[in-house]
mmCIF file of C-alpha atoms in Angstrom:
data_model
loop_
_atom_site.group_PDB
_atom_site.id
_atom_site.type_symbol
_atom_site.label_atom_id
_atom_site.label_comp_id
_atom_site.label_asym_id
_atom_site.label_seq_id
_atom_site.Cartn_x
_atom_site.Cartn_y
_atom_site.Cartn_z
ATOM 1 C CA MET A 1 19.028 -14.932 18.855
ATOM 2 C CA LYS A 2 16.540 -13.115 21.078
ATOM 3 C CA LEU A 3 14.196 -15.376 22.999
ATOM 4 C CA THR A 4 10.746 -13.962 22.288
ATOM 5 C CA ARG A 5 7.241 -15.295 21.959
ATOM 6 C CA ARG A 6 7.867 -15.315 18.203
ATOM 7 C CA THR A 7 11.118 -17.291 18.291
ATOM 8 C CA MET A 8 9.749 -19.740 20.853
ATOM 9 C CA MET A 9 6.818 -20.483 18.555
ATOM 10 C CA GLN A 10 9.079 -20.835 15.489
ATOM 11 C CA GLY A 11 11.450 -23.173 17.305
ATOM 12 C CA ALA A 12 8.649 -25.406 18.523
ATOM 13 C CA LEU A 13 7.040 -25.653 15.097
ATOM 14 C CA ALA A 14 10.315 -26.268 13.287
ATOM 15 C CA GLY A 15 11.392 -28.949 15.736
ATOM 16 C CA ALA A 16 8.072 -30.746 15.523
ATOM 17 C CA ALA A 17 8.057 -30.662 11.724
ATOM 18 C CA LEU A 18 11.591 -31.938 11.301
ATOM 19 C CA GLY A 19 11.368 -34.509 14.054
ATOM 20 C CA GLY A 20 8.101 -35.873 12.751
ATOM 21 C CA ALA A 21 9.383 -36.164 9.203
ATOM 22 C CA GLY A 22 12.714 -37.652 10.215
ATOM 23 C CA LEU A 23 14.637 -35.657 7.604
ATOM 24 C CA VAL A 24 16.180 -32.261 6.993
ATOM 25 C CA PRO A 25 14.826 -30.367 3.941
ATOM 26 C CA ARG A 26 17.133 -28.577 1.529
ATOM 27 C CA TRP A 27 16.291 -25.063 2.674
ATOM 28 C CA SER A 28 19.207 -23.226 1.052
ATOM 29 C CA HIS A 29 20.144 -23.486 -2.598
ATOM 30 C CA ALA A 30 22.853 -22.226 -4.926
ATOM 31 C CA THR A 31 24.965 -19.238 -3.962
ATOM 32 C CA VAL A 32 26.164 -16.667 -6.490
ATOM 33 C CA ALA A 33 29.166 -14.483 -5.659
ATOM 34 C CA LEU A 34 29.079 -10.925 -7.036
ATOM 35 C CA GLY A 35 32.255 -9.193 -5.963
ATOM 36 C CA ASP A 36 32.032 -8.794 -2.205
ATOM 37 C CA MET A 37 28.313 -9.631 -2.259
ATOM 38 C CA SER A 38 26.741 -13.078 -2.075
ATOM 39 C CA VAL A 39 23.303 -14.079 -3.312
ATOM 40 C CA GLU A 40 21.499 -17.283 -2.349
ATOM 41 C CA THR A 41 17.959 -18.592 -2.405
ATOM 42 C CA LEU A 42 15.949 -19.829 0.559
ATOM 43 C CA SER A 43 12.951 -22.130 0.246
ATOM 44 C CA ASP A 44 9.531 -21.137 1.546
ATOM 45 C CA GLY A 45 8.180 -24.543 0.493
ATOM 46 C CA HIS A 46 5.981 -24.898 -2.574
ATOM 47 C CA LEU A 47 2.494 -24.119 -3.836
ATOM 48 C CA VAL A 48 -0.214 -26.479 -5.063
ATOM 49 C CA LEU A 49 -2.066 -24.993 -8.038
ATOM 50 C CA PRO A 50 -4.660 -26.251 -10.514
ATOM 51 C CA ALA A 51 -3.233 -26.458 -14.032
ATOM 52 C CA ASP A 52 -5.761 -23.983 -15.414
ATOM 53 C CA PHE A 53 -4.438 -21.277 -13.088
ATOM 54 C CA ILE A 54 -1.599 -20.915 -15.598
ATOM 55 C CA PHE A 55 -2.668 -22.843 -18.703
ATOM 56 C CA GLY A 56 -6.321 -21.760 -18.875
ATOM 57 C CA PRO A 57 -6.045 -19.097 -21.610
ATOM 58 C CA MET A 58 -3.395 -20.901 -23.680
ATOM 59 C CA PRO A 59 -4.118 -22.561 -27.069
ATOM 60 C CA LYS A 60 -4.955 -26.152 -26.150
ATOM 61 C CA ASP A 61 -3.842 -27.709 -29.449
ATOM 62 C CA GLU A 62 -0.369 -26.148 -29.138
ATOM 63 C CA LEU A 63 -0.059 -26.511 -25.362
ATOM 64 C CA GLY A 64 0.047 -30.322 -25.259
ATOM 65 C CA PRO A 65 3.386 -30.774 -27.066
ATOM 66 C CA VAL A 66 5.026 -28.047 -24.956
ATOM 67 C CA LEU A 67 3.895 -29.702 -21.735
ATOM 68 C CA GLN A 68 4.967 -33.134 -22.966
ATOM 69 C CA ALA A 69 8.425 -31.807 -23.835
ATOM 70 C CA ASN A 70 8.726 -30.590 -20.242
ATOM 71 C CA GLY A 71 7.476 -33.815 -18.648
ATOM 72 C CA LEU A 72 4.100 -32.357 -17.664
ATOM 73 C CA THR A 73 0.662 -33.913 -17.977
ATOM 74 C CA PRO A 74 -2.246 -31.664 -19.035
ATOM 75 C CA GLY A 75 -4.640 -31.150 -16.134
ATOM 76 C CA ALA A 76 -2.235 -32.351 -13.436
ATOM 77 C CA GLU A 77 -1.702 -30.201 -10.351
ATOM 78 C CA LEU A 78 1.300 -27.913 -10.413
ATOM 79 C CA THR A 79 3.665 -27.714 -7.426
ATOM 80 C CA PRO A 80 6.012 -24.776 -8.108
ATOM 81 C CA GLU A 81 8.824 -24.029 -5.677
ATOM 82 C CA CYS A 82 8.853 -20.771 -3.713
ATOM 83 C CA ASN A 83 12.368 -19.301 -3.725
ATOM 84 C CA LEU A 84 13.216 -16.177 -1.767
ATOM 85 C CA THR A 85 16.429 -14.359 -2.664
ATOM 86 C CA LEU A 86 18.842 -13.417 0.131
ATOM 87 C CA LEU A 87 21.561 -10.837 -0.527
ATOM 88 C CA ARG A 88 24.429 -10.331 1.902
ATOM 89 C CA SER A 89 26.302 -7.087 1.235
ATOM 90 C CA ASP A 90 28.562 -5.436 3.834
ATOM 91 C CA ASP A 91 26.362 -5.097 6.928
ATOM 92 C CA ASN A 92 23.120 -5.519 4.986
ATOM 93 C CA VAL A 93 21.152 -8.760 4.925
ATOM 94 C CA ILE A 94 18.475 -8.163 2.293
ATOM 95 C CA LEU A 95 15.525 -10.473 1.659
ATOM 96 C CA PHE A 96 13.498 -10.193 -1.532
ATOM 97 C CA ASP A 97 9.853 -10.933 -0.620
ATOM 98 C CA ALA A 98 8.566 -12.317 2.657
ATOM 99 C CA GLY A 99 7.030 -15.657 1.721
ATOM 100 C CA SER A 100 3.532 -16.936 2.438
ATOM 101 C CA GLY A 101 3.457 -16.926 6.212
ATOM 102 C CA PRO A 102 1.087 -19.194 8.144
ATOM 103 C CA SER A 103 -2.203 -18.349 6.392
ATOM 104 C CA PHE A 104 -1.940 -19.226 2.698
ATOM 105 C CA GLN A 105 -1.119 -22.875 1.871
ATOM 106 C CA GLN A 106 0.093 -25.661 4.141
ATOM 107 C CA SER A 107 2.840 -26.595 1.701
ATOM 108 C CA ALA A 108 4.335 -23.092 1.901
ATOM 109 C CA GLY A 109 5.214 -20.659 4.679
ATOM 110 C CA LYS A 110 8.430 -22.494 5.644
ATOM 111 C CA LEU A 111 10.769 -19.500 5.630
ATOM 112 C CA ALA A 112 11.484 -19.588 9.382
ATOM 113 C CA ASP A 113 13.082 -23.009 8.959
ATOM 114 C CA ALA A 114 15.086 -21.836 5.934
ATOM 115 C CA LEU A 115 16.417 -18.833 7.832
ATOM 116 C CA ASP A 116 17.403 -21.033 10.733
ATOM 117 C CA ALA A 117 19.257 -23.376 8.376
ATOM 118 C CA ALA A 118 21.109 -20.338 6.997
ATOM 119 C CA GLY A 119 22.131 -19.288 10.513
ATOM 120 C CA LEU A 120 19.769 -16.321 10.558
ATOM 121 C CA ALA A 121 16.935 -15.129 12.771
ATOM 122 C CA PRO A 122 14.167 -12.744 11.602
ATOM 123 C CA GLU A 123 15.821 -9.848 13.445
ATOM 124 C CA ASP A 124 19.011 -10.359 11.411
ATOM 125 C CA ILE A 125 17.236 -9.231 8.228
ATOM 126 C CA THR A 126 17.982 -5.542 7.670
ATOM 127 C CA HIS A 127 15.828 -4.955 4.582
ATOM 128 C CA VAL A 128 12.828 -6.676 2.966
ATOM 129 C CA VAL A 129 12.223 -5.762 -0.689
ATOM 130 C CA PHE A 130 8.956 -6.771 -2.369
ATOM 131 C CA THR A 131 8.530 -7.731 -6.001
ATOM 132 C CA HIS A 132 4.735 -7.593 -5.685
ATOM 133 C CA GLY A 133 1.781 -8.084 -3.365
ATOM 134 C CA HIS A 134 0.534 -11.611 -4.069
ATOM 135 C CA PRO A 135 0.066 -13.882 -1.026
ATOM 136 C CA ASP A 136 3.139 -16.092 -1.512
ATOM 137 C CA HIS A 137 5.343 -12.992 -1.640
ATOM 138 C CA LEU A 138 3.709 -10.701 0.932
ATOM 139 C CA TRP A 139 1.675 -12.548 3.533
ATOM 140 C CA GLY A 140 4.733 -13.697 5.478
ATOM 141 C CA VAL A 141 5.421 -10.105 6.476
ATOM 142 C CA LEU A 142 3.237 -10.715 9.577
ATOM 143 C CA ASP A 143 3.604 -13.631 11.985
ATOM 144 C CA ASP A 144 0.988 -15.806 13.703
ATOM 145 C CA PHE A 145 0.209 -12.952 16.088
ATOM 146 C CA ASP A 146 -0.159 -10.318 13.322
ATOM 147 C CA GLU A 147 3.105 -8.712 14.394
ATOM 148 C CA PRO A 148 5.877 -7.770 11.950
ATOM 149 C CA PHE A 149 7.929 -10.911 11.338
ATOM 150 C CA PHE A 150 11.062 -9.000 10.310
ATOM 151 C CA TYR A 151 10.701 -6.487 13.092
ATOM 152 C CA GLU A 152 14.153 -4.904 12.742
ATOM 153 C CA ALA A 153 13.965 -4.502 8.949
ATOM 154 C CA GLN A 154 13.244 -1.580 6.693
ATOM 155 C CA HIS A 155 10.655 -2.624 4.091
ATOM 156 C CA PHE A 156 10.595 -1.481 0.445
ATOM 157 C CA ILE A 157 7.821 -1.665 -2.151
ATOM 158 C CA GLY A 158 7.281 0.042 -5.504
ATOM 159 C CA LYS A 159 4.891 2.989 -5.229
ATOM 160 C CA ALA A 160 2.686 1.751 -8.078
ATOM 161 C CA GLU A 161 2.299 -1.670 -6.423
ATOM 162 C CA TRP A 162 1.527 -0.091 -3.049
ATOM 163 C CA ASP A 163 -1.051 2.261 -4.562
ATOM 164 C CA TYR A 164 -2.816 -0.606 -6.306
ATOM 165 C CA TRP A 165 -3.205 -2.894 -3.311
ATOM 166 C CA ILE A 166 -3.910 -0.218 -0.701
ATOM 167 C CA ASP A 167 -6.655 1.346 -2.850
ATOM 168 C CA PRO A 168 -10.026 0.315 -1.331
ATOM 169 C CA LYS A 169 -11.482 0.048 -4.864
ATOM 170 C CA THR A 170 -9.163 -2.850 -5.717
ATOM 171 C CA VAL A 171 -11.213 -5.331 -3.683
ATOM 172 C CA ASP A 172 -14.252 -4.535 -5.828
ATOM 173 C CA THR A 173 -12.518 -4.333 -9.211
ATOM 174 C CA ILE A 174 -10.115 -7.284 -9.103
ATOM 175 C CA GLU A 175 -11.462 -10.511 -10.626
ATOM 176 C CA ALA A 176 -13.605 -12.430 -8.148
ATOM 177 C CA ALA A 177 -11.179 -15.343 -7.783
ATOM 178 C CA ARG A 178 -8.534 -12.906 -6.486
ATOM 179 C CA THR A 179 -10.651 -10.978 -3.980
ATOM 180 C CA THR A 180 -9.056 -12.775 -1.034
ATOM 181 C CA MET A 181 -5.644 -11.736 -2.343
ATOM 182 C CA ALA A 182 -6.697 -8.087 -2.346
ATOM 183 C CA VAL A 183 -8.199 -8.210 1.150
ATOM 184 C CA GLY A 184 -5.111 -9.937 2.514
ATOM 185 C CA ALA A 185 -2.719 -7.519 0.825
ATOM 186 C CA GLN A 186 -4.550 -4.450 2.110
ATOM 187 C CA ARG A 187 -4.541 -5.685 5.683
ATOM 188 C CA ARG A 188 -0.859 -6.568 5.719
ATOM 189 C CA LEU A 189 0.341 -3.477 3.911
ATOM 190 C CA ALA A 190 -1.710 -1.215 6.167
ATOM 191 C CA ALA A 191 -0.129 -2.891 9.209
ATOM 192 C CA MET A 192 3.360 -2.248 7.774
ATOM 193 C CA GLU A 193 2.867 1.304 6.485
ATOM 194 C CA ASP A 194 5.129 2.963 9.075
ATOM 195 C CA ALA A 195 7.994 0.592 8.192
ATOM 196 C CA MET A 196 7.591 0.958 4.417
ATOM 197 C CA THR A 197 9.782 2.901 1.987
ATOM 198 C CA PHE A 198 8.498 3.541 -1.542
ATOM 199 C CA PHE A 199 10.515 3.664 -4.746
ATOM 200 C CA GLU A 200 10.065 4.138 -8.483
ATOM 201 C CA ASP A 201 11.251 2.314 -11.583
ATOM 202 C CA GLY A 202 14.982 2.714 -12.213
ATOM 203 C CA GLU A 203 15.955 3.757 -8.676
ATOM 204 C CA GLU A 204 18.960 2.283 -6.928
ATOM 205 C CA ILE A 205 17.122 1.431 -3.742
ATOM 206 C CA LEU A 206 20.148 -0.011 -1.936
ATOM 207 C CA PRO A 207 23.836 -0.136 -2.904
ATOM 208 C CA GLY A 208 24.098 -2.374 -5.971
ATOM 209 C CA VAL A 209 20.324 -2.983 -6.185
ATOM 210 C CA ALA A 210 18.333 -1.252 -8.941
ATOM 211 C CA ALA A 211 14.569 -1.530 -9.437
ATOM 212 C CA ARG A 212 13.088 -2.396 -12.799
ATOM 213 C CA MET A 213 9.378 -2.228 -13.525
ATOM 214 C CA THR A 214 8.125 -5.511 -15.014
ATOM 215 C CA PRO A 215 4.324 -5.128 -14.903
ATOM 216 C CA GLY A 216 1.511 -7.412 -15.972
ATOM 217 C CA HIS A 217 1.624 -10.146 -13.367
ATOM 218 C CA THR A 218 0.489 -7.320 -11.100
ATOM 219 C CA PRO A 219 0.173 -3.624 -12.028
ATOM 220 C CA GLY A 220 3.383 -2.580 -10.270
ATOM 221 C CA HIS A 221 5.450 -5.776 -10.315
ATOM 222 C CA MET A 222 9.171 -5.043 -9.893
ATOM 223 C CA SER A 223 12.301 -6.987 -10.741
ATOM 224 C CA PHE A 224 15.704 -6.089 -9.329
ATOM 225 C CA GLU A 225 19.123 -6.028 -10.930
ATOM 226 C CA ILE A 226 21.867 -6.780 -8.417
ATOM 227 C CA ARG A 227 25.206 -5.616 -9.792
ATOM 228 C CA SER A 228 28.834 -5.541 -8.726
ATOM 229 C CA GLY A 229 31.162 -4.224 -11.425
ATOM 230 C CA SER A 230 30.540 -6.166 -14.618
ATOM 231 C CA GLU A 231 28.713 -9.025 -12.825
ATOM 232 C CA SER A 232 24.976 -9.025 -12.306
ATOM 233 C CA VAL A 233 21.947 -11.139 -11.529
ATOM 234 C CA MET A 234 18.265 -10.280 -12.044
ATOM 235 C CA VAL A 235 15.691 -11.130 -9.374
ATOM 236 C CA ILE A 236 12.605 -11.527 -11.565
ATOM 237 C CA GLY A 237 9.913 -12.460 -9.048
ATOM 238 C CA ASP A 238 6.955 -13.744 -11.082
ATOM 239 C CA ALA A 239 7.676 -11.771 -14.267
ATOM 240 C CA ILE A 240 8.759 -15.180 -15.638
ATOM 241 C CA GLY A 241 6.610 -17.445 -13.542
ATOM 242 C CA ASN A 242 7.553 -21.004 -14.543
ATOM 243 C CA HIS A 243 10.258 -22.986 -16.340
ATOM 244 C CA HIS A 244 8.063 -24.519 -19.047
ATOM 245 C CA VAL A 245 5.563 -22.485 -21.085
ATOM 246 C CA ALA A 246 6.885 -19.112 -19.890
ATOM 247 C CA PHE A 247 10.203 -19.975 -21.550
ATOM 248 C CA ALA A 248 9.006 -22.029 -24.509
ATOM 249 C CA ARG A 249 6.222 -19.576 -25.429
ATOM 250 C CA PRO A 250 6.726 -16.290 -23.511
ATOM 251 C CA GLY A 251 4.196 -14.499 -25.720
ATOM 252 C CA TRP A 252 1.298 -16.734 -24.694
ATOM 253 C CA HIS A 253 -1.123 -15.265 -22.186
ATOM 254 C CA SER A 254 -0.804 -16.809 -18.723
ATOM 255 C CA GLY A 255 -3.744 -17.256 -16.385
ATOM 256 C CA SER A 256 -1.506 -16.287 -13.465
ATOM 257 C CA ASP A 257 -1.092 -12.711 -14.759
ATOM 258 C CA GLN A 258 -3.598 -10.056 -13.755
ATOM 259 C CA ASP A 259 -3.075 -8.182 -17.054
ATOM 260 C CA ARG A 260 -2.392 -10.997 -19.506
ATOM 261 C CA GLU A 261 -1.543 -8.845 -22.529
ATOM 262 C CA LEU A 262 0.912 -6.696 -20.577
ATOM 263 C CA GLY A 263 2.321 -9.743 -18.785
ATOM 264 C CA SER A 264 3.191 -11.487 -22.059
ATOM 265 C CA ALA A 265 4.791 -8.321 -23.492
ATOM 266 C CA THR A 266 6.887 -7.862 -20.357
ATOM 267 C CA ARG A 267 7.913 -11.524 -20.289
ATOM 268 C CA THR A 268 8.927 -11.498 -23.957
ATOM 269 C CA ALA A 269 11.074 -8.366 -23.571
ATOM 270 C CA LEU A 270 12.667 -9.590 -20.347
ATOM 271 C CA MET A 271 13.410 -13.011 -21.830
ATOM 272 C CA ASP A 272 15.080 -11.419 -24.828
ATOM 273 C CA GLN A 273 17.253 -9.240 -22.611
ATOM 274 C CA VAL A 274 18.458 -11.877 -20.165
ATOM 275 C CA ALA A 275 19.079 -14.416 -22.955
ATOM 276 C CA SER A 276 21.020 -12.015 -25.184
ATOM 277 C CA GLU A 277 23.090 -10.726 -22.252
ATOM 278 C CA GLN A 278 23.383 -14.199 -20.682
ATOM 279 C CA MET A 279 22.455 -12.611 -17.379
ATOM 280 C CA ARG A 280 21.733 -14.927 -14.477
ATOM 281 C CA ILE A 281 18.156 -14.796 -13.251
ATOM 282 C CA ILE A 282 16.501 -15.833 -10.005
ATOM 283 C CA GLY A 283 12.854 -16.786 -10.397
ATOM 284 C CA PHE A 284 10.554 -17.197 -7.433
ATOM 285 C CA HIS A 285 8.893 -20.267 -8.960
ATOM 286 C CA LEU A 286 11.728 -21.689 -11.062
ATOM 287 C CA PRO A 287 13.061 -25.153 -10.116
ATOM 288 C CA GLY A 288 16.193 -26.162 -8.227
ATOM 289 C CA GLY A 289 16.290 -22.992 -6.160
ATOM 290 C CA GLY A 290 15.433 -20.726 -9.071
ATOM 291 C CA ILE A 291 18.909 -19.665 -10.216
ATOM 292 C CA GLY A 292 19.835 -20.099 -13.866
ATOM 293 C CA ARG A 293 19.847 -18.567 -17.335
ATOM 294 C CA ALA A 294 17.538 -18.294 -20.346
ATOM 295 C CA GLU A 295 18.902 -19.973 -23.469
ATOM 296 C CA LYS A 296 17.503 -19.252 -26.944
ATOM 297 C CA THR A 297 16.060 -22.196 -28.878
ATOM 298 C CA ALA A 298 14.729 -22.471 -32.431
ATOM 299 C CA ASP A 299 11.225 -21.353 -31.465
ATOM 300 C CA GLY A 300 11.493 -19.965 -27.948
ATOM 301 C CA TYR A 301 13.745 -20.300 -24.903
ATOM 302 C CA ARG A 302 14.617 -22.847 -22.265
ATOM 303 C CA PHE A 303 15.631 -22.538 -18.636
ATOM 304 C CA VAL A 304 19.162 -23.693 -17.825
ATOM 305 C CA GLN A 305 19.326 -24.365 -14.101
ATOM 306 C CA GLU A 306 22.388 -23.457 -12.084
ATOM 307 C CA SER A 307 22.893 -25.253 -8.769
#
């Protein structure tokens, strides 16, 4: 590991956090083997969200029983995990999304510790692939000094997602509560433009990794099918954003989606596919590291965690 200003800072912060807490967090979760490839999830911590951020537009009379069935209390804060997917394939070490970095929420931005626990340094990452441009997925692309965190990596983002966030009109047209997201995305993407490679829906962007457009959460949100022979796993980002109402009632509008109608249509179609094919999924905000399957129920679906 190179000794740089960046790694010195990371080491000091990680040591202080772990020493002060007196325990070692579970940074790495389940590993899935796909032929010669391995897929695992790394924790970037968790978010703290008001319930209405997701549940706001949902039918209140029907929402209560769904929440109760999932052990949730209406109005309580939500604390979803943040799970980044790591793919090791031949000489490639591919990270899907970059985490929150130091500027979003104190409970998140822990990826440096997770990488260290996995025996990796930022310079070991060869490729960073973005699902979308929201803060908990993008802002970690720059470090405390506004330098590229994964400074040896090639970065990939869907062209539609890039065009949306880099457009100066987005700051003025996005809903007011998300203006900070737009400003932050523009600044970080502009800083990374020379390192960025663009792709379209359906492209095999890296060996065994195919892009699939799953819009609605953001205009150009992408999921990724990782395949080796007959085995596959789908990295779904925030296309299915939680393990409760998104599964039980995928057609309900979610307050977390920028285009709620499109988001529900995408979620419903994706849920039907992964359930019927029994394809493993990795969700950024799903529990237990995010790896599992969708199982059909009488009136919806449920998340079956794999750990």
